[in-house]
Coordinates of C-alpha atoms and ligand atoms in Angstrom, one line a residue:
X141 CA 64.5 106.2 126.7
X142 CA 67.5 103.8 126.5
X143 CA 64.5 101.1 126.0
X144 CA 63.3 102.6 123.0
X145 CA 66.6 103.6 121.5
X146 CA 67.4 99.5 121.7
X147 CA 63.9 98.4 120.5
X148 CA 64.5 101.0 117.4
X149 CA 68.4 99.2 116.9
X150 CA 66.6 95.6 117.1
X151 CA 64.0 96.7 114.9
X152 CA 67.0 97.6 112.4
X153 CA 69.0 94.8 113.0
X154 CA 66.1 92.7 112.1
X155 CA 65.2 94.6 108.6
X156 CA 67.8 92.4 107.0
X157 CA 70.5 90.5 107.6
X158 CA 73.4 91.7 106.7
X159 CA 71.8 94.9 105.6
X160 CA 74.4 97.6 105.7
X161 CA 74.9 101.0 108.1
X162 CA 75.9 103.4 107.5
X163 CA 76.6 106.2 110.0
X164 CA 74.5 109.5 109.4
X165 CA 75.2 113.4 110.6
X166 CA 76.3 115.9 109.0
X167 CA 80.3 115.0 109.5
X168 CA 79.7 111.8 108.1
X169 CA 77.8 113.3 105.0
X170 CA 81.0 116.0 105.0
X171 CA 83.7 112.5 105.0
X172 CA 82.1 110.5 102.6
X173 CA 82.1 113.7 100.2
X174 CA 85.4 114.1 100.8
X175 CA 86.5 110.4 100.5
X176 CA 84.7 110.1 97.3
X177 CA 86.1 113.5 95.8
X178 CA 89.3 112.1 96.5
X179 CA 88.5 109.0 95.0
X180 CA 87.5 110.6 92.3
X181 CA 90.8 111.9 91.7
X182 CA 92.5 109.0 91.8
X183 CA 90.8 107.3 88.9
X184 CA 91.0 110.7 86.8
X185 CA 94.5 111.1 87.0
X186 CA 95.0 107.4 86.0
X187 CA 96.9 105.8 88.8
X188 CA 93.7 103.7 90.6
X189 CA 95.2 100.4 91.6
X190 CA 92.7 97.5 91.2
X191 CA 93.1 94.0 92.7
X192 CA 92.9 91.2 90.8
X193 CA 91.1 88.3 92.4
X194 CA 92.8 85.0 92.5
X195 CA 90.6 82.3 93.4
X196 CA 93.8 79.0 93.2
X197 CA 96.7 78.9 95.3
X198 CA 100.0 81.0 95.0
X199 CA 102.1 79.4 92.0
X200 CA 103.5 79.8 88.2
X201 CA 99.8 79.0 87.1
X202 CA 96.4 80.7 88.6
X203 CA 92.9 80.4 88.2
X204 CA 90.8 84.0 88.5
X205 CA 88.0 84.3 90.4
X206 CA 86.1 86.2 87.4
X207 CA 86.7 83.1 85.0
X208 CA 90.2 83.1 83.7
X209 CA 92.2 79.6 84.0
X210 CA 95.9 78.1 83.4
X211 CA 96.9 82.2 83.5
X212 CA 100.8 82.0 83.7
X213 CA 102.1 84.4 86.8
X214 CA 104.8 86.5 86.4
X215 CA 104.0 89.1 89.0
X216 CA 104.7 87.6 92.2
X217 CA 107.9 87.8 94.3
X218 CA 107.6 83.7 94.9
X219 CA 111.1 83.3 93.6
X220 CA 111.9 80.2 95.0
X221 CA 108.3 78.6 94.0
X222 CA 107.6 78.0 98.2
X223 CA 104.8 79.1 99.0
X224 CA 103.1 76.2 97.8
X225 CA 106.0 73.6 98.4
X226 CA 104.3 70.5 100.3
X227 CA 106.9 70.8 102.5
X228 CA 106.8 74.1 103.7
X229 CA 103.0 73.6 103.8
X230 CA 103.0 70.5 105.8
X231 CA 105.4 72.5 108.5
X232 CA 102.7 75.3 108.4
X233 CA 99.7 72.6 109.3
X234 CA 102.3 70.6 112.0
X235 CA 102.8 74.2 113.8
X236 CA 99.4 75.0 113.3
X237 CA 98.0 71.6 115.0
X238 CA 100.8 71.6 117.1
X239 CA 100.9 75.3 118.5
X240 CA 97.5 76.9 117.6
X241 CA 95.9 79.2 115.6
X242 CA 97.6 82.0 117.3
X243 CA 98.8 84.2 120.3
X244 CA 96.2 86.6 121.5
X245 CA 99.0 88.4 122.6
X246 CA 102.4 90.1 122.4
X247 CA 105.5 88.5 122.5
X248 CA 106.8 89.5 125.7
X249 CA 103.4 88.9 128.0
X250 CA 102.6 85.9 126.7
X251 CA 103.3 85.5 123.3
X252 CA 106.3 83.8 122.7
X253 CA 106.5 80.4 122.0
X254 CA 109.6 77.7 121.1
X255 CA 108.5 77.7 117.7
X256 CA 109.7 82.1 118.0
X257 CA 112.9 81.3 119.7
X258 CA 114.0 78.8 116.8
X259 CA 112.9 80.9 114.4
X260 CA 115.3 83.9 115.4
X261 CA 118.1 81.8 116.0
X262 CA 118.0 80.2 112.5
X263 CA 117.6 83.7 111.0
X264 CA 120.6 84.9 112.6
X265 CA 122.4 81.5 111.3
X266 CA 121.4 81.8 108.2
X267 CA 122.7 85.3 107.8
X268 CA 125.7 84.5 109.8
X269 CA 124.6 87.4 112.2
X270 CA 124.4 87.2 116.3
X271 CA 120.8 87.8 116.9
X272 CA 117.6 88.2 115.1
X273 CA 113.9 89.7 115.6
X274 CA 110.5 88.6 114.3
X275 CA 108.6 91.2 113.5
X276 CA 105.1 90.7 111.8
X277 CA 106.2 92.0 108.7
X278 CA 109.4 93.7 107.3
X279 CA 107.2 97.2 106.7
X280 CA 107.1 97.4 110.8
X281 CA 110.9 96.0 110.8
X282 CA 111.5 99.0 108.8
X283 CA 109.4 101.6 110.9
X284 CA 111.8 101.2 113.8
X285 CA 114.8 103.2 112.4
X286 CA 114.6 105.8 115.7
X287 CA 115.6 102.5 118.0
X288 CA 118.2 101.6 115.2
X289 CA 119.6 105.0 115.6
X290 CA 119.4 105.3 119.5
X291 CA 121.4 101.7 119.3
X292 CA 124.1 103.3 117.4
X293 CA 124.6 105.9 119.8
X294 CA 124.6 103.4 122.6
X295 CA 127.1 101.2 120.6
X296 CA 129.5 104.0 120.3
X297 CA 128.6 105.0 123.8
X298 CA 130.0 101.3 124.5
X299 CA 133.0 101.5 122.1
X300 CA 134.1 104.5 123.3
X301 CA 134.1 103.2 126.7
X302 CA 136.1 100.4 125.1
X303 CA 138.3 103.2 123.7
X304 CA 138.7 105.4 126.3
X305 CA 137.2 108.4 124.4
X306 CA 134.3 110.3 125.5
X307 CA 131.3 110.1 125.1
X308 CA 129.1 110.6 121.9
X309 CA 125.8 112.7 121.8
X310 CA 122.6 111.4 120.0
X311 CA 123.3 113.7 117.1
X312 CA 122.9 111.1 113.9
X313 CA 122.8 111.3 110.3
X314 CA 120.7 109.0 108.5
X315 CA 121.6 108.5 104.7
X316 CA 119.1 106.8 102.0
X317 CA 119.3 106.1 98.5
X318 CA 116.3 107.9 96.6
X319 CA 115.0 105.0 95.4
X320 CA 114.6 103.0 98.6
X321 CA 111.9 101.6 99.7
X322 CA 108.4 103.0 101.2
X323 CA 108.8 101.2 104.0
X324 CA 112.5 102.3 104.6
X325 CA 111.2 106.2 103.9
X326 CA 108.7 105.8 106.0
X327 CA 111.0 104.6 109.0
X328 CA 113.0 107.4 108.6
X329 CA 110.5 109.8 108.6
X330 CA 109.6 108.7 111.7
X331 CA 113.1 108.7 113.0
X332 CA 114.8 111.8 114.7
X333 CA 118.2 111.6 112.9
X334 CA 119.6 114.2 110.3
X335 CA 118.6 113.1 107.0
X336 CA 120.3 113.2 103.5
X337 CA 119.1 111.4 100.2
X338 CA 121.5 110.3 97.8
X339 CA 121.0 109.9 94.3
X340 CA 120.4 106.6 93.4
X341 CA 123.0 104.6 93.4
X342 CA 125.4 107.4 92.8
X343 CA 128.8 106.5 94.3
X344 CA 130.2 110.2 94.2
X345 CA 126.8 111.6 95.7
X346 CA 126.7 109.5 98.4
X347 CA 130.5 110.6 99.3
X348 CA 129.8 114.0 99.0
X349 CA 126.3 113.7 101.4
X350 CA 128.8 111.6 103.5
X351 CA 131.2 114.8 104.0
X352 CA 128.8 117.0 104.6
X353 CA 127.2 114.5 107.3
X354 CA 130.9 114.1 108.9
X355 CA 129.8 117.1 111.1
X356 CA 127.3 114.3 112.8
X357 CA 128.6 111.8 115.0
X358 CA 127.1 108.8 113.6
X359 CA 126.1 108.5 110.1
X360 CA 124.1 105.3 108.5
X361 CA 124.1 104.6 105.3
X362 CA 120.6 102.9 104.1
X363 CA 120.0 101.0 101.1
X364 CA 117.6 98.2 100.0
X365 CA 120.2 95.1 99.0
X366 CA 117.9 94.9 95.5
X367 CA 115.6 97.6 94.2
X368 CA 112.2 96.0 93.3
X369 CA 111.4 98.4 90.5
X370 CA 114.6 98.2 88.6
X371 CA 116.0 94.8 89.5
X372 CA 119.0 96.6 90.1
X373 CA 121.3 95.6 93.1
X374 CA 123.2 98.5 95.2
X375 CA 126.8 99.1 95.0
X376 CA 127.4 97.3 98.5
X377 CA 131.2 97.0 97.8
X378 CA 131.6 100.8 97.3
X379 CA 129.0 101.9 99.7
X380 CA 131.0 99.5 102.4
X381 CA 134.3 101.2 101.1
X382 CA 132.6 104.7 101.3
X383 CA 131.0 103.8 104.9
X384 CA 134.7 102.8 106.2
X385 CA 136.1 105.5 104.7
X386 CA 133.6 107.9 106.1
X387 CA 132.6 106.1 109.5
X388 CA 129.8 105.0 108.6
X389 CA 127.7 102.0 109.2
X390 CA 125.3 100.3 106.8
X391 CA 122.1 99.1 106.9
X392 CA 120.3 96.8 103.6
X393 CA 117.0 95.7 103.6
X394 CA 116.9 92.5 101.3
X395 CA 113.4 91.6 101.2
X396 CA 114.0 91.0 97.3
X397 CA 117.3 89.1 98.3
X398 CA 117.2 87.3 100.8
X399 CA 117.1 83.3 100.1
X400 CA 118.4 83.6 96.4
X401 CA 121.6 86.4 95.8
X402 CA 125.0 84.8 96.3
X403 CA 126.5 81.4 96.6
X404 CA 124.3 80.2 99.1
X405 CA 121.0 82.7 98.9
X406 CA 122.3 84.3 101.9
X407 CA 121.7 87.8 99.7
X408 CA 123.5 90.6 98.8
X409 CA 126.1 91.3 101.3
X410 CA 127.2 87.0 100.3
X411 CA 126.7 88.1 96.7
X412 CA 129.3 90.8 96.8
X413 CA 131.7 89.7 99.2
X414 CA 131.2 92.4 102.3
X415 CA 128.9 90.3 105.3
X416 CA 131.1 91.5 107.6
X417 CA 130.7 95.1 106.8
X418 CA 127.1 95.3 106.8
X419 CA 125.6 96.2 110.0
X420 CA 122.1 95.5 109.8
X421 CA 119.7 93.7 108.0
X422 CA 115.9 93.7 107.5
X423 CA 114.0 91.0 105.4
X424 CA 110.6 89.8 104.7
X425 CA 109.5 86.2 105.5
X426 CA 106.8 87.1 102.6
X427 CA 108.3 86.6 99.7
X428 CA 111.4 84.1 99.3
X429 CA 111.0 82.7 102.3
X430 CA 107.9 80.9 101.6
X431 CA 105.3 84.2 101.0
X432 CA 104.1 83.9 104.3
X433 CA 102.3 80.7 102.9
X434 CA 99.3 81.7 103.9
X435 CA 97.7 78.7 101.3
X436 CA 94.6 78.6 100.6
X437 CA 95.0 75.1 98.7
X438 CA 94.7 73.3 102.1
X439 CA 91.1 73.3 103.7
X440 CA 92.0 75.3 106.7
X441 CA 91.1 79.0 106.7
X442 CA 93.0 79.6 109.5
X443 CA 96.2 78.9 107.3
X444 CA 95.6 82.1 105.5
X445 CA 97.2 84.2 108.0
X446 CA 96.9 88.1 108.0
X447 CA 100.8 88.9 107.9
X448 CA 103.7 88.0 106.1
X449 CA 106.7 88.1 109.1
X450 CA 109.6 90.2 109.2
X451 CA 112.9 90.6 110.6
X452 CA 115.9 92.6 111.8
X453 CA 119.1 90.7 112.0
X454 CA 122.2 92.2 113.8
X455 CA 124.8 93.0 116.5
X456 CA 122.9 91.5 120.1
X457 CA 122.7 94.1 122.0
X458 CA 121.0 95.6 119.1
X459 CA 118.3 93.0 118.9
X460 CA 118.4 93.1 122.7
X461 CA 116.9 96.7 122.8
X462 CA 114.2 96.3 120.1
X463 CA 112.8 93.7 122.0
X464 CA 112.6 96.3 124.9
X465 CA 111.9 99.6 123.0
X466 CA 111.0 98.5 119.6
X467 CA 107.4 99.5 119.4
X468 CA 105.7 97.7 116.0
X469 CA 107.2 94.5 118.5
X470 CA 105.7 95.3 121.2
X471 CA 102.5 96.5 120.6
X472 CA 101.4 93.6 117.9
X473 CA 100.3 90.3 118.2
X474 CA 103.3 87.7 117.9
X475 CA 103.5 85.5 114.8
X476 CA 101.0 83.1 113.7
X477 CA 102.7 79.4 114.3
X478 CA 101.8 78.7 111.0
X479 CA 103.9 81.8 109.6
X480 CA 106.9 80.3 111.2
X481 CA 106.5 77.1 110.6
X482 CA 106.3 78.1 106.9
X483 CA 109.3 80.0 107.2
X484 CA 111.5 77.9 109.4
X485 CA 111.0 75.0 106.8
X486 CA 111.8 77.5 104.0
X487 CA 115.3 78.1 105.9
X488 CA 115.9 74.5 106.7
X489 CA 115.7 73.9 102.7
X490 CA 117.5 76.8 101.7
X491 CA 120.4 75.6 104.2
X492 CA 120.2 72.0 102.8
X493 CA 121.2 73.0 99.1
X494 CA 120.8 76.3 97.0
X495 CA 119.4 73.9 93.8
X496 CA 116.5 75.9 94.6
X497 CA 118.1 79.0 94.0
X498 CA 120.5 77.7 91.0
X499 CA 117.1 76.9 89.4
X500 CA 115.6 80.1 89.5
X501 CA 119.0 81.8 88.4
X502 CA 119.0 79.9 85.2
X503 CA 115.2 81.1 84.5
X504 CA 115.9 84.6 85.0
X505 CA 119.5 84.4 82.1
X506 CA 116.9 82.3 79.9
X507 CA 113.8 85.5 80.4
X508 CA 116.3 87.9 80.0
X509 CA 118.3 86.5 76.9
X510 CA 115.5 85.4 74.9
X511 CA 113.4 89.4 75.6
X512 CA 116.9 91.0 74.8
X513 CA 117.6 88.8 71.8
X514 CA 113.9 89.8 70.4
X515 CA 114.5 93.5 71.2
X516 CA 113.5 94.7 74.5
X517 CA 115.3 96.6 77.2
X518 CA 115.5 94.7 80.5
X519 CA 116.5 96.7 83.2
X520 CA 119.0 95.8 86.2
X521 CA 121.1 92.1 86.0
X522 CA 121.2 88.8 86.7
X523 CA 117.9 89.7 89.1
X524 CA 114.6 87.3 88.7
X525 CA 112.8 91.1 88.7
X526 CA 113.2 91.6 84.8
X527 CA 111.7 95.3 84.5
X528 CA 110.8 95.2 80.8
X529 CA 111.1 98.9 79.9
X530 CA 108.8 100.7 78.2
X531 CA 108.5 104.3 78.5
X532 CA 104.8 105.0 78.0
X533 CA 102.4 105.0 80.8
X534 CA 99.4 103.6 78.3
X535 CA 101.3 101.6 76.4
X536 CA 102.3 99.7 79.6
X537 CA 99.1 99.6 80.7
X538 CA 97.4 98.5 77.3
X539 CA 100.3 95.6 76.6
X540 CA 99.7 94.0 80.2
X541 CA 96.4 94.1 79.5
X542 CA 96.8 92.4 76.1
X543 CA 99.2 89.5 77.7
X544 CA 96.4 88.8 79.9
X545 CA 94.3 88.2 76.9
X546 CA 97.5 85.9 76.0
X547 CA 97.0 84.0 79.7
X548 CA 100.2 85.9 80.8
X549 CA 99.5 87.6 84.1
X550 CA 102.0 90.6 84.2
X551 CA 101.6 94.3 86.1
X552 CA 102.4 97.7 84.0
X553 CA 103.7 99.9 86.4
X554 CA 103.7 104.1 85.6
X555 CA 104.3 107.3 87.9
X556 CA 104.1 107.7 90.3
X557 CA 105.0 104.2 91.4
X558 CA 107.5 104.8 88.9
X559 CA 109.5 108.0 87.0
X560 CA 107.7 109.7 84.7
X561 CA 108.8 108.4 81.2
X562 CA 110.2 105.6 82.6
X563 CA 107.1 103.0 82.5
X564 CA 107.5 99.6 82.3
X565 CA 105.8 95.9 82.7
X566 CA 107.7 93.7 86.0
X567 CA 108.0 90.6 85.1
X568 CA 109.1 88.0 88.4
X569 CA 111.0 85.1 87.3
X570 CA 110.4 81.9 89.8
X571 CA 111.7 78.5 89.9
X572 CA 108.8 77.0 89.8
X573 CA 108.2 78.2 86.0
X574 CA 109.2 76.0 83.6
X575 CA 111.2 76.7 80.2
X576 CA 108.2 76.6 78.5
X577 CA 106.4 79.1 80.4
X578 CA 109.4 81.1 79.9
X579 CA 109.3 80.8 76.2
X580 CA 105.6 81.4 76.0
X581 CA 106.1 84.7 78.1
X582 CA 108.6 85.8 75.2
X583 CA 106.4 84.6 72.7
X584 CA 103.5 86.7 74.1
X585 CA 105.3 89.9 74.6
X586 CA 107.2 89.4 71.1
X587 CA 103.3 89.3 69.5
X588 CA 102.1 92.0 72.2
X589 CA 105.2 94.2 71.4
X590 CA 104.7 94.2 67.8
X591 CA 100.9 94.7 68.2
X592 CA 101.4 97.8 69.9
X593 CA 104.6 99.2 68.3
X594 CA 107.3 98.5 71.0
X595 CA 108.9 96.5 68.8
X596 CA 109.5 96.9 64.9
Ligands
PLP786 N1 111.1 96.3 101.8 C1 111.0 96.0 100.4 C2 112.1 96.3 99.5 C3 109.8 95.5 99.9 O1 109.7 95.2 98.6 C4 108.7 95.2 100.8 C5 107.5 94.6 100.3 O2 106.9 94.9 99.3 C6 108.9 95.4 102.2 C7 110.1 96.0 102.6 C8 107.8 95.1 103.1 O3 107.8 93.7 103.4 P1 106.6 93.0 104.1 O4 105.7 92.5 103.1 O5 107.2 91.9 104.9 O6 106.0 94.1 105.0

């Protein structure tokens, strides 16, 4: 019988190659009703995302793979312009030759190589922090709030030794500005503690969620350092202020941060003065930091790897347990050499000067002057994410569209990404634009705006 069922499955391998399966029975019919139903819904209620295919390397100027040339991208967080900087690709294709394509394996059976160890300790240099943790992308640095909690209690388990009082119970509170992050809501979902939402940047809501969580013995404070849909950068001063005040301790992911905010690009915590009052940090190696650099302008396929690289920077003993308990590290493959070479290199030129950074700055106060000056509303400050706001879900969507006619590549974003009411095209400021991109950007929405009645 077992002979007949394989002649039957070579007879069907052989009726075409390539020729697709798909699984029959009744519960598959029943799932692929469902799925498309769903799908279904999607696209009627308007909010189907589709992928634009790029078919040139990351930069300020793309080719699409259905035709469309010298487009001008404004929609990718490549603030520094290094994901395709011949320097931070040439480190990629030295730690590729030089250490592989890859692990096979986890860090800590076989996976960890100098390369790693470099890595980490630059990271924690560059953030002035004690220890740091590669993860293979900030969303799984993120997911691992219910270690991040469990430290805290060992922490004060330790102080309190150091104090002489007695010891705390594992009853935390964990409290998160509403617009945070997926990622960052996710991770607390998953995580045990108490849980309180603040209103968004609301000062005298987080103090009053702070009281109320004083009946907790630990609270955590969680913010991202710079809120990608607003360009808007968190209170750190207060919240640091409110977190003393309240016993708190604070944790900022800076994914849209790190590399570029404050005197040196070490991020928000540099920008506004408090590094030492910020506990923990989580960033993305994916976006400043080089975008992973997973290039396809070299001829190597392998140098397209499949993640970005994360990271948790922090107090040692901290870092010390995620690298026992910390499961997104380790149950998942160790970083592609290439990844860190990209990334180390990114960090070796960030350290050298912040020119980089000082570039990029000016950019962003030339995008944001000229689009104010002609009559839009840019949300947030001083932030290379330069939210144009809108209002309208279809009138964003229709004026991205048009710019794209105009060979400016910009995303319209609309709820539930977004508010309701409060849609709006992103437009991501790099330094590798140049002022005339800038201007033609302005130029484009200026004619766009008018077209569609944003503008007078
Ligand atoms: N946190 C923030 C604020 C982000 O914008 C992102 C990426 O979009 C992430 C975390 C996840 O980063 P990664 O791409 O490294 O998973």
């Amino acid at each position: 019988m077992w002979r007949a069922a394989a002649v039957r499955t070579l007879r069907g391998a052989r009726s075409g190659a390539g020729a697709l399966r798909a699984a029959s029975g009744a519960a598959a019919a029943q799932l692929r009703r469902r799925l498309e139903s769903e799908l279904e819904d999607i696209r009627g209620a308007g909010t189907w995302k589709s992928e634009r295919v790029i078919a040139s390397r990351q930069g300020p100027h793309l080719r699409l793979a259905d035709g469309g040339a010298g487009i001008i991208n404004f929609c990718a967080n490549n603030y520094l312009g290094l994901s395709s900087h011949p320097e931070v690709i040439r480190a990629a294709v030295e730690a590729l030759e030089k250490f592989g394509a890859g692990l096979s394996s986890v860090r800590f059976i076989c996976g960890t190589q100098s390369i790693h160890k470099d890595l980490e300790e630059k990271i924690a240099r560059f953030h002035q922090r004690e220890d740091a943790i590669l993860y293979a992308s900030c969303f799984d640095a993120n997911a691992d709030w219910e270690i991040s909690v469990r430290w805290y209690t060992e922490q004060r388990m330790v102080l309190s030794v150091w104090h002489g009082q007695a010891l705390l119970t594992p009853e935390d509170a964990v409290l998160s500005d509403e617009l945070n992050h997926a990622s960052i809501i996710d991770g607390i979902r998953l995580c045990k503690a108490n849980k309180y939402r603040y209103r968004h940047m609301d000062m005298q809501d987080l103090e009053a969620k702070l009281k109320e969580a004083q009946k907790h013995r630990l609270r955590l404070v969680a913010t991202d350092g710079a809120f990608s849909m607003d360009g808007d950068i968190a209170p750190l001063r207060e919240i640091c202020q409110l977190a003393q005040k309240y016993d708190a301790l604070v944790f900022i992911d800076e994914c849209h941060a790190t590399g570029f905010l404050g005197p040196n690009g070490r991020g928000t915590d540099e920008l506004l003065g408090v590094m030492d009052k910020v506990t923990i940090i989580n960033s993305t190696l994916g976006k400043a930091l080089g975008g992973a650099a997973g290039h396809p302008g070299v001829p190597c396929p392998i140098l397209s790897p499949p993640s970005a690289g994360g990271y948790t920077t922090g107090p040692k003993p901290l870092i010390d347990l995620l690298r026992q308990r910390s499961r997104p590290y380790l149950f998942s493959n160790s970083l592609p050499p290439a990844v860190v070479g990209c990334a180390s290199k990114a960090l070796d030129l960030l350290m050298e000067s912040n020119a980089i950074a000082q570039s990029m700055a000016a950019k962003t106060q030339r995008f944001r002057s000229k689009m104010t000056a002609a009559g839009f509303t840019i949300s947030g400050k001083d932030h290379p994410i330069c939210p144009v706001m809108l209002g309208d879900a279809r009138l964003a969507s229709v004026m991205a569209e048009d710019m794209l006619n105009r060979g400016i590549y910009v995303i319209g974003f609309s709820y539930p990404v977004v508010p309701k009411g409060k849609a709006r095209i992103r437009v991501q400021i790099s330094a590798v634009h140049s002022d005339e991109d800038i201007d033609r950007c302005v130029e484009a929405f200026t004619q766009v705006g008018r077209k569609h009645g944003a503008l007078p």
